[in-house]
Amino acid sequence: MARRGLSLRVAAGCVLLLAGCAGQHAAPQVDAASRLTGAITFLQPVALPAGSIAHVALVEVRGRARDSLVLSEQSFPVEGRPPLPFVLPYPAGAVDPARHYALRARITDAGGRLFWATARPVPVLTHGHPAEADIRLTPAAGSHQTAPPPTFVFECAGLTFTARHDPRGLFLFLPDSTVLLPEVRAASGAKYSDGRTTFWNKGEEAVIERDGRAYRDCRNNRRMAVWEDAKLNGVDFRATGNEPGWYLEIYDKGTPERIDFVTDYGQDFYTFPDVRRETNQTPQTRYLAQIGAHRLEVTLEPGGCRDSMSDEAFETRVSVRLGTRIYTGCGRPLH
């Protein structure tokens, strides 16, 4: 089954691999105390051809998939039917409790041609996520390198609406209603319909038909989509700033729940799960949080504010202190 001369590589620690169904493949023993376990599965039944190679990696999640930092990776030959169990050692000392980590995987041939990949990495290790996880793969066109964003805001002549991907289909948030459309067969692009409303899209362009009326040449507004996605994810306040590019998302529905802070153009991603809010009888609101060696202080001050690059108007001035660094920008409540 294995190709001769195939090398296994791991970013840190020794390599342990299990490939194929239980009972079909022998697994060497490993003494590494810090390891991730799970299995590679597939969206649909498959039989992998001889010469297939599985690649599993632990990454530190950053703003863009291509910027993710690989902490540990291994490759091993596989064939036959899944699931494909794996054990992946990793350097525990490199894991920061404030940051985010995930598993991703792909299946290639010996020449590196990609056939299957994770649509979205699977969270592990920090913020309540386990050290055991299954990684579901989809055809390569939906890999982590090309997966579409979950939320769009389409602007058409006479209509603006939000579209959000969901495991059950596609939610459309229309001016007069919200509908969930199941996916249906399409010659190209993606198509969703419930018989009354039909939606097609290919990348950032879309067409929608509702009650016999068609809206064409709809285009995604990326800036608006980012804010709408945060709102639908439950974010209550969002702020952004420049030089370096950063954004902050506060979850506070009466009691502060957590703060996510992404800075240096997506290079650094922190989550603070324990947050305290202070008002002190002033117009300002201050949030304090700490995890590990990272201390965060956020100050919200009512008043006009304009983005230093886009000149977009906001209603709140925002100051963020992370350790000794200070970031300034603008924000607004989302609910």
mmCIF file of C-alpha atoms in Angstrom:
data_model
loop_
_atom_site.group_PDB
_atom_site.id
_atom_site.type_symbol
_atom_site.label_atom_id
_atom_site.label_comp_id
_atom_site.label_asym_id
_atom_site.label_seq_id
_atom_site.Cartn_x
_atom_site.Cartn_y
_atom_site.Cartn_z
ATOM 1 C CA MET A 1 0.000 0.000 0.000
ATOM 2 C CA ALA A 2 2.723 2.453 0.923
ATOM 3 C CA ARG A 3 4.854 4.030 -1.777
ATOM 4 C CA ARG A 4 8.545 3.263 -1.288
ATOM 5 C CA GLY A 5 10.605 6.208 -0.285
ATOM 6 C CA LEU A 6 7.602 8.253 0.854
ATOM 7 C CA SER A 7 8.716 10.444 3.765
ATOM 8 C CA LEU A 8 6.580 11.491 6.667
ATOM 9 C CA ARG A 9 7.125 14.939 8.104
ATOM 10 C CA VAL A 10 6.040 16.609 11.295
ATOM 11 C CA ALA A 11 6.677 20.230 12.297
ATOM 12 C CA ALA A 12 7.445 19.258 15.875
ATOM 13 C CA GLY A 13 7.820 15.999 17.758
ATOM 14 C CA CYS A 14 7.805 12.473 16.360
ATOM 15 C CA VAL A 15 5.457 11.130 13.720
ATOM 16 C CA LEU A 16 2.649 8.722 14.438
ATOM 17 C CA LEU A 17 0.185 7.710 11.793
ATOM 18 C CA LEU A 18 -2.853 5.536 11.491
ATOM 19 C CA ALA A 19 -4.341 5.213 8.040
ATOM 20 C CA GLY A 20 -7.500 3.485 6.871
ATOM 21 C CA CYS A 21 -10.225 1.686 8.776
ATOM 22 C CA ALA A 22 -9.682 0.211 12.193
ATOM 23 C CA GLY A 23 -8.070 -3.206 11.930
ATOM 24 C CA GLN A 24 -6.717 -2.557 8.428
ATOM 25 C CA HIS A 25 -3.568 -0.597 9.349
ATOM 26 C CA ALA A 26 -1.012 -1.109 12.123
ATOM 27 C CA ALA A 27 -0.058 1.905 14.249
ATOM 28 C CA PRO A 28 3.323 2.383 15.932
ATOM 29 C CA GLN A 29 3.358 3.401 19.565
ATOM 30 C CA VAL A 30 4.188 6.961 20.579
ATOM 31 C CA ASP A 31 5.183 8.421 23.925
ATOM 32 C CA ALA A 32 4.238 12.037 23.124
ATOM 33 C CA ALA A 33 1.976 13.381 25.880
ATOM 34 C CA SER A 34 0.626 16.182 23.687
ATOM 35 C CA ARG A 35 -1.203 14.794 20.727
ATOM 36 C CA LEU A 36 -4.381 15.223 18.741
ATOM 37 C CA THR A 37 -6.496 12.269 17.707
ATOM 38 C CA GLY A 38 -9.413 11.756 15.373
ATOM 39 C CA ALA A 39 -10.348 10.483 11.943
ATOM 40 C CA ILE A 40 -10.597 11.837 8.427
ATOM 41 C CA THR A 41 -14.109 11.365 7.057
ATOM 42 C CA PHE A 42 -15.811 12.349 3.821
ATOM 43 C CA LEU A 43 -19.000 14.147 2.872
ATOM 44 C CA GLN A 44 -19.961 11.200 0.650
ATOM 45 C CA PRO A 45 -18.849 7.538 0.351
ATOM 46 C CA VAL A 46 -15.513 7.236 -1.439
ATOM 47 C CA ALA A 47 -12.930 4.587 -2.222
ATOM 48 C CA LEU A 48 -9.476 6.146 -2.377
ATOM 49 C CA PRO A 49 -7.252 4.885 -5.202
ATOM 50 C CA ALA A 50 -3.798 3.418 -4.630
ATOM 51 C CA GLY A 51 -1.163 6.111 -4.327
ATOM 52 C CA SER A 52 -3.389 8.546 -2.406
ATOM 53 C CA ILE A 53 -1.690 10.545 0.336
ATOM 54 C CA ALA A 54 -3.393 12.106 3.379
ATOM 55 C CA HIS A 55 -2.000 15.291 4.940
ATOM 56 C CA VAL A 56 -3.110 16.414 8.432
ATOM 57 C CA ALA A 57 -1.983 19.687 10.037
ATOM 58 C CA LEU A 58 -2.478 21.609 13.272
ATOM 59 C CA VAL A 59 -2.522 25.342 12.551
ATOM 60 C CA GLU A 60 -2.788 28.548 14.518
ATOM 61 C CA VAL A 61 -5.812 30.278 12.994
ATOM 62 C CA ARG A 62 -5.182 33.752 11.600
ATOM 63 C CA GLY A 63 -7.210 36.256 9.625
ATOM 64 C CA ARG A 64 -6.753 34.545 6.252
ATOM 65 C CA ALA A 65 -6.350 30.815 5.588
ATOM 66 C CA ARG A 66 -3.050 31.310 3.771
ATOM 67 C CA ASP A 67 -1.635 33.159 6.795
ATOM 68 C CA SER A 68 -2.306 30.304 9.240
ATOM 69 C CA LEU A 69 0.808 29.111 11.073
ATOM 70 C CA VAL A 70 1.448 25.358 10.864
ATOM 71 C CA LEU A 71 2.525 23.940 14.239
ATOM 72 C CA SER A 72 2.543 20.255 13.314
ATOM 73 C CA GLU A 73 1.933 18.330 10.107
ATOM 74 C CA GLN A 74 2.173 14.772 8.870
ATOM 75 C CA SER A 75 1.591 12.955 5.592
ATOM 76 C CA PHE A 76 0.878 9.256 5.088
ATOM 77 C CA PRO A 77 -0.218 6.914 2.282
ATOM 78 C CA VAL A 78 -3.841 5.736 2.243
ATOM 79 C CA GLU A 79 -6.161 3.722 0.066
ATOM 80 C CA GLY A 80 -9.530 2.037 0.397
ATOM 81 C CA ARG A 81 -12.492 3.326 2.344
ATOM 82 C CA PRO A 82 -12.594 5.815 5.252
ATOM 83 C CA PRO A 83 -12.618 6.670 8.099
ATOM 84 C CA LEU A 84 -8.876 7.293 8.292
ATOM 85 C CA PRO A 85 -7.748 7.491 11.951
ATOM 86 C CA PHE A 86 -4.782 9.671 12.855
ATOM 87 C CA VAL A 87 -2.696 10.683 15.872
ATOM 88 C CA LEU A 88 -0.805 13.968 15.530
ATOM 89 C CA PRO A 89 1.830 14.993 18.117
ATOM 90 C CA TYR A 90 2.236 18.728 18.595
ATOM 91 C CA PRO A 91 4.464 21.117 20.608
ATOM 92 C CA ALA A 92 2.380 21.939 23.687
ATOM 93 C CA GLY A 93 4.665 24.815 24.599
ATOM 94 C CA ALA A 94 3.700 26.642 21.418
ATOM 95 C CA VAL A 95 -0.011 26.724 22.306
ATOM 96 C CA ASP A 96 -1.232 30.067 23.699
ATOM 97 C CA PRO A 97 -4.586 29.842 25.569
ATOM 98 C CA ALA A 98 -5.684 33.210 24.132
ATOM 99 C CA ARG A 99 -5.266 32.113 20.524
ATOM 100 C CA HIS A 100 -7.174 29.759 18.228
ATOM 101 C CA TYR A 101 -6.051 26.435 16.767
ATOM 102 C CA ALA A 102 -7.585 24.068 14.258
ATOM 103 C CA LEU A 103 -7.036 20.872 12.309
ATOM 104 C CA ARG A 104 -7.145 20.771 8.539
ATOM 105 C CA ALA A 105 -6.527 17.922 6.113
ATOM 106 C CA ARG A 106 -6.336 17.142 2.434
ATOM 107 C CA ILE A 107 -5.959 14.147 0.101
ATOM 108 C CA THR A 108 -3.567 14.349 -2.856
ATOM 109 C CA ASP A 109 -1.863 12.007 -5.277
ATOM 110 C CA ALA A 110 1.882 11.434 -5.145
ATOM 111 C CA GLY A 111 2.428 14.418 -7.423
ATOM 112 C CA GLY A 112 0.601 16.786 -5.067
ATOM 113 C CA ARG A 113 -2.606 17.111 -7.118
ATOM 114 C CA LEU A 114 -5.414 17.999 -4.695
ATOM 115 C CA PHE A 115 -8.611 15.897 -4.643
ATOM 116 C CA TRP A 116 -10.216 16.430 -1.212
ATOM 117 C CA ALA A 117 -9.750 19.051 1.510
ATOM 118 C CA THR A 118 -11.355 20.574 4.597
ATOM 119 C CA ALA A 119 -13.905 23.230 3.671
ATOM 120 C CA ARG A 120 -13.230 24.894 7.031
ATOM 121 C CA PRO A 121 -10.635 23.917 9.664
ATOM 122 C CA VAL A 122 -11.936 22.126 12.786
ATOM 123 C CA PRO A 123 -11.296 24.032 16.083
ATOM 124 C CA VAL A 124 -9.231 22.204 18.732
ATOM 125 C CA LEU A 125 -7.318 22.684 22.004
ATOM 126 C CA THR A 126 -8.307 26.162 23.278
ATOM 127 C CA HIS A 127 -11.523 27.979 24.231
ATOM 128 C CA GLY A 128 -13.299 24.785 25.214
ATOM 129 C CA HIS A 129 -12.396 22.796 22.100
ATOM 130 C CA PRO A 130 -11.135 19.208 22.596
ATOM 131 C CA ALA A 131 -7.935 17.421 21.599
ATOM 132 C CA GLU A 132 -9.970 14.889 19.620
ATOM 133 C CA ALA A 133 -11.848 15.781 16.446
ATOM 134 C CA ASP A 134 -12.983 14.299 13.163
ATOM 135 C CA ILE A 135 -12.075 16.176 9.984
ATOM 136 C CA ARG A 136 -14.660 16.007 7.211
ATOM 137 C CA LEU A 137 -13.368 16.479 3.691
ATOM 138 C CA THR A 138 -15.195 17.788 0.643
ATOM 139 C CA PRO A 139 -14.163 17.850 -3.028
ATOM 140 C CA ALA A 140 -11.194 20.101 -3.636
ATOM 141 C CA ALA A 141 -13.273 22.907 -5.166
ATOM 142 C CA GLY A 142 -14.519 23.599 -1.625
ATOM 143 C CA SER A 143 -11.150 23.390 0.094
ATOM 144 C CA HIS A 144 -9.972 25.696 2.865
ATOM 145 C CA GLN A 145 -8.113 27.723 0.233
ATOM 146 C CA THR A 146 -11.225 28.551 -1.802
ATOM 147 C CA ALA A 147 -14.174 28.176 0.604
ATOM 148 C CA PRO A 148 -16.649 31.059 0.250
ATOM 149 C CA PRO A 149 -17.423 33.338 3.200
ATOM 150 C CA PRO A 150 -20.577 32.322 5.100
ATOM 151 C CA THR A 151 -22.398 35.656 4.664
ATOM 152 C CA PHE A 152 -23.002 37.958 1.692
ATOM 153 C CA VAL A 153 -24.863 41.249 1.309
ATOM 154 C CA PHE A 154 -26.106 41.457 -2.266
ATOM 155 C CA GLU A 155 -27.076 44.782 -3.797
ATOM 156 C CA CYS A 156 -29.381 44.644 -6.825
ATOM 157 C CA ALA A 157 -31.336 47.323 -8.669
ATOM 158 C CA GLY A 158 -34.322 47.764 -6.343
ATOM 159 C CA LEU A 159 -33.318 45.194 -3.717
ATOM 160 C CA THR A 160 -30.648 44.667 -1.050
ATOM 161 C CA PHE A 161 -30.607 41.431 0.943
ATOM 162 C CA THR A 162 -28.369 39.169 3.020
ATOM 163 C CA ALA A 163 -27.546 35.572 2.088
ATOM 164 C CA ARG A 164 -26.025 33.235 4.664
ATOM 165 C CA HIS A 165 -24.830 29.683 4.154
ATOM 166 C CA ASP A 166 -26.138 27.049 6.552
ATOM 167 C CA PRO A 167 -25.717 23.241 6.713
ATOM 168 C CA ARG A 168 -29.418 22.983 5.793
ATOM 169 C CA GLY A 169 -29.166 25.241 2.742
ATOM 170 C CA LEU A 170 -29.129 29.027 2.328
ATOM 171 C CA PHE A 171 -30.884 31.633 4.466
ATOM 172 C CA LEU A 172 -32.087 34.748 2.656
ATOM 173 C CA PHE A 173 -32.847 37.770 4.827
ATOM 174 C CA LEU A 174 -35.204 39.776 2.605
ATOM 175 C CA PRO A 175 -36.830 43.134 3.443
ATOM 176 C CA ASP A 176 -40.197 41.483 4.165
ATOM 177 C CA SER A 177 -39.257 37.961 5.291
ATOM 178 C CA THR A 178 -36.581 35.373 6.022
ATOM 179 C CA VAL A 179 -36.543 32.130 4.031
ATOM 180 C CA LEU A 180 -34.431 28.973 4.090
ATOM 181 C CA LEU A 181 -33.806 27.579 0.609
ATOM 182 C CA PRO A 182 -32.591 24.012 -0.006
ATOM 183 C CA GLU A 183 -29.861 23.481 -2.575
ATOM 184 C CA VAL A 184 -30.954 22.146 -5.963
ATOM 185 C CA ARG A 185 -29.088 20.935 -9.031
ATOM 186 C CA ALA A 186 -27.473 23.642 -11.163
ATOM 187 C CA ALA A 187 -25.549 23.541 -14.435
ATOM 188 C CA SER A 188 -22.999 25.982 -12.968
ATOM 189 C CA GLY A 189 -22.537 27.951 -9.779
ATOM 190 C CA ALA A 190 -24.843 27.250 -6.815
ATOM 191 C CA LYS A 191 -28.639 27.246 -6.918
ATOM 192 C CA TYR A 192 -31.188 27.208 -4.096
ATOM 193 C CA SER A 193 -34.971 27.145 -4.382
ATOM 194 C CA ASP A 194 -38.169 26.412 -2.453
ATOM 195 C CA GLY A 195 -40.416 26.794 -5.505
ATOM 196 C CA ARG A 196 -41.424 30.366 -4.682
ATOM 197 C CA THR A 197 -37.996 31.925 -4.278
ATOM 198 C CA THR A 198 -34.967 30.910 -6.351
ATOM 199 C CA PHE A 199 -31.407 32.100 -5.836
ATOM 200 C CA TRP A 200 -28.364 31.500 -8.064
ATOM 201 C CA ASN A 201 -24.876 32.703 -7.389
ATOM 202 C CA LYS A 202 -21.430 32.294 -8.826
ATOM 203 C CA GLY A 203 -18.809 33.859 -6.622
ATOM 204 C CA GLU A 204 -19.782 37.434 -5.746
ATOM 205 C CA GLU A 205 -22.563 37.759 -8.320
ATOM 206 C CA ALA A 206 -26.133 36.519 -7.955
ATOM 207 C CA VAL A 207 -29.639 36.422 -9.425
ATOM 208 C CA ILE A 208 -32.798 36.111 -7.328
ATOM 209 C CA GLU A 209 -36.354 35.362 -8.482
ATOM 210 C CA ARG A 210 -39.303 35.809 -6.132
ATOM 211 C CA ASP A 211 -42.996 35.602 -6.951
ATOM 212 C CA GLY A 212 -42.243 35.829 -10.652
ATOM 213 C CA ARG A 213 -39.967 38.887 -10.456
ATOM 214 C CA ALA A 214 -36.264 38.580 -11.239
ATOM 215 C CA TYR A 215 -33.467 40.746 -9.838
ATOM 216 C CA ARG A 216 -30.274 40.383 -11.867
ATOM 217 C CA ASP A 217 -26.742 41.718 -11.650
ATOM 218 C CA CYS A 218 -26.729 41.497 -7.854
ATOM 219 C CA ARG A 219 -23.248 42.005 -6.413
ATOM 220 C CA ASN A 220 -21.815 41.338 -2.982
ATOM 221 C CA ASN A 221 -20.872 44.374 -0.883
ATOM 222 C CA ARG A 222 -17.870 42.961 0.979
ATOM 223 C CA ARG A 223 -17.678 45.756 3.548
ATOM 224 C CA MET A 224 -21.326 45.409 4.538
ATOM 225 C CA ALA A 225 -21.062 41.598 4.502
ATOM 226 C CA VAL A 226 -18.345 41.636 7.176
ATOM 227 C CA TRP A 227 -20.560 43.611 9.570
ATOM 228 C CA GLU A 228 -23.665 41.565 8.799
ATOM 229 C CA ASP A 229 -21.754 38.330 9.362
ATOM 230 C CA ALA A 230 -20.630 39.553 12.784
ATOM 231 C CA LYS A 231 -24.208 40.508 13.679
ATOM 232 C CA LEU A 232 -25.556 37.089 12.681
ATOM 233 C CA ASN A 233 -22.762 35.442 14.697
ATOM 234 C CA GLY A 234 -24.085 37.157 17.838
ATOM 235 C CA VAL A 235 -21.561 40.010 18.096
ATOM 236 C CA ASP A 236 -23.054 42.960 19.975
ATOM 237 C CA PHE A 237 -20.409 45.615 19.285
ATOM 238 C CA ARG A 238 -17.762 45.723 16.571
ATOM 239 C CA ALA A 239 -14.866 48.113 16.032
ATOM 240 C CA THR A 240 -12.123 48.442 13.463
ATOM 241 C CA GLY A 241 -8.952 50.454 12.951
ATOM 242 C CA ASN A 242 -5.880 50.858 10.761
ATOM 243 C CA GLU A 243 -2.082 50.872 10.756
ATOM 244 C CA PRO A 244 -1.938 48.046 11.565
ATOM 245 C CA GLY A 245 -5.346 46.776 10.466
ATOM 246 C CA TRP A 246 -7.373 45.382 13.374
ATOM 247 C CA TYR A 247 -10.915 44.612 14.479
ATOM 248 C CA LEU A 248 -12.581 43.916 17.804
ATOM 249 C CA GLU A 249 -15.838 42.056 18.523
ATOM 250 C CA ILE A 250 -17.615 42.230 21.884
ATOM 251 C CA TYR A 251 -20.269 39.755 22.992
ATOM 252 C CA ASP A 252 -22.291 41.506 25.706
ATOM 253 C CA LYS A 253 -25.987 40.757 26.095
ATOM 254 C CA GLY A 254 -26.325 42.414 29.476
ATOM 255 C CA THR A 255 -23.430 40.431 30.913
ATOM 256 C CA PRO A 256 -20.067 40.482 29.092
ATOM 257 C CA GLU A 257 -19.371 37.066 27.601
ATOM 258 C CA ARG A 258 -16.159 37.404 25.587
ATOM 259 C CA ILE A 259 -14.058 39.663 23.370
ATOM 260 C CA ASP A 260 -12.298 38.655 20.132
ATOM 261 C CA PHE A 261 -9.414 40.848 19.025
ATOM 262 C CA VAL A 262 -7.688 40.376 15.658
ATOM 263 C CA THR A 263 -4.733 42.599 14.858
ATOM 264 C CA ASP A 264 -1.714 43.082 12.595
ATOM 265 C CA TYR A 265 -3.813 42.562 9.450
ATOM 266 C CA GLY A 266 -5.134 39.219 10.670
ATOM 267 C CA GLN A 267 -1.802 37.841 11.850
ATOM 268 C CA ASP A 268 -2.764 37.705 15.557
ATOM 269 C CA PHE A 269 -6.119 36.405 16.809
ATOM 270 C CA TYR A 270 -6.955 36.543 20.541
ATOM 271 C CA THR A 271 -10.081 35.520 22.449
ATOM 272 C CA PHE A 272 -10.716 36.715 26.009
ATOM 273 C CA PRO A 273 -13.471 34.586 27.619
ATOM 274 C CA ASP A 274 -13.536 36.320 31.029
ATOM 275 C CA VAL A 275 -14.526 39.977 30.673
ATOM 276 C CA ARG A 276 -15.439 42.696 33.182
ATOM 277 C CA ARG A 277 -17.337 45.860 32.208
ATOM 278 C CA GLU A 278 -16.933 49.214 33.990
ATOM 279 C CA THR A 279 -19.054 52.361 33.504
ATOM 280 C CA ASN A 280 -18.025 54.553 36.490
ATOM 281 C CA GLN A 281 -20.916 56.984 35.993
ATOM 282 C CA THR A 282 -19.318 58.455 32.849
ATOM 283 C CA PRO A 283 -20.289 58.286 29.183
ATOM 284 C CA GLN A 284 -17.338 55.953 28.651
ATOM 285 C CA THR A 285 -17.626 52.177 28.896
ATOM 286 C CA ARG A 286 -14.517 50.170 29.693
ATOM 287 C CA TYR A 287 -13.927 46.424 29.329
ATOM 288 C CA LEU A 288 -11.083 44.633 31.111
ATOM 289 C CA ALA A 289 -9.926 41.085 30.395
ATOM 290 C CA GLN A 290 -6.882 38.898 30.818
ATOM 291 C CA ILE A 291 -5.884 35.424 29.708
ATOM 292 C CA GLY A 292 -2.418 34.012 30.293
ATOM 293 C CA ALA A 293 0.115 36.804 29.842
ATOM 294 C CA HIS A 294 -2.242 38.901 27.719
ATOM 295 C CA ARG A 295 -4.066 41.833 29.338
ATOM 296 C CA LEU A 296 -6.715 43.713 27.349
ATOM 297 C CA GLU A 297 -8.358 47.067 28.050
ATOM 298 C CA VAL A 298 -11.062 48.452 25.729
ATOM 299 C CA THR A 299 -12.585 51.935 26.065
ATOM 300 C CA LEU A 300 -15.758 52.975 24.201
ATOM 301 C CA GLU A 301 -16.575 56.670 24.087
ATOM 302 C CA PRO A 302 -19.746 58.057 22.453
ATOM 303 C CA GLY A 303 -19.084 60.619 19.752
ATOM 304 C CA GLY A 304 -18.563 61.003 16.049
ATOM 305 C CA CYS A 305 -15.707 59.020 14.556
ATOM 306 C CA ARG A 306 -14.507 58.486 10.973
ATOM 307 C CA ASP A 307 -12.425 55.627 9.674
ATOM 308 C CA SER A 308 -8.951 56.946 8.825
ATOM 309 C CA MET A 309 -8.874 55.152 5.471
ATOM 310 C CA SER A 310 -12.460 54.789 4.184
ATOM 311 C CA ASP A 311 -13.848 57.940 5.872
ATOM 312 C CA GLU A 312 -16.899 55.887 6.914
ATOM 313 C CA ALA A 313 -18.835 57.490 9.782
ATOM 314 C CA PHE A 314 -19.317 55.716 13.111
ATOM 315 C CA GLU A 315 -20.927 56.724 16.375
ATOM 316 C CA THR A 316 -18.336 55.475 18.871
ATOM 317 C CA ARG A 317 -14.632 56.170 19.376
ATOM 318 C CA VAL A 318 -12.681 53.090 20.458
ATOM 319 C CA SER A 319 -9.324 52.658 22.169
ATOM 320 C CA VAL A 320 -7.743 49.237 22.699
ATOM 321 C CA ARG A 321 -4.713 48.502 24.844
ATOM 322 C CA LEU A 322 -3.145 45.043 24.525
ATOM 323 C CA GLY A 323 -0.149 44.820 26.795
ATOM 324 C CA THR A 324 1.855 47.944 26.013
ATOM 325 C CA ARG A 325 0.418 48.519 22.523
ATOM 326 C CA ILE A 326 -2.459 50.952 21.931
ATOM 327 C CA TYR A 327 -4.856 50.807 18.985
ATOM 328 C CA THR A 328 -7.434 53.466 18.116
ATOM 329 C CA GLY A 329 -10.426 53.262 15.781
ATOM 330 C CA CYS A 330 -14.195 53.453 15.433
ATOM 331 C CA GLY A 331 -17.126 51.160 16.113
ATOM 332 C CA ARG A 332 -20.861 50.694 16.450
ATOM 333 C CA PRO A 333 -23.369 48.442 18.240
ATOM 334 C CA LEU A 334 -24.925 45.714 16.087
ATOM 335 C CA HIS A 335 -28.082 45.011 18.105
#
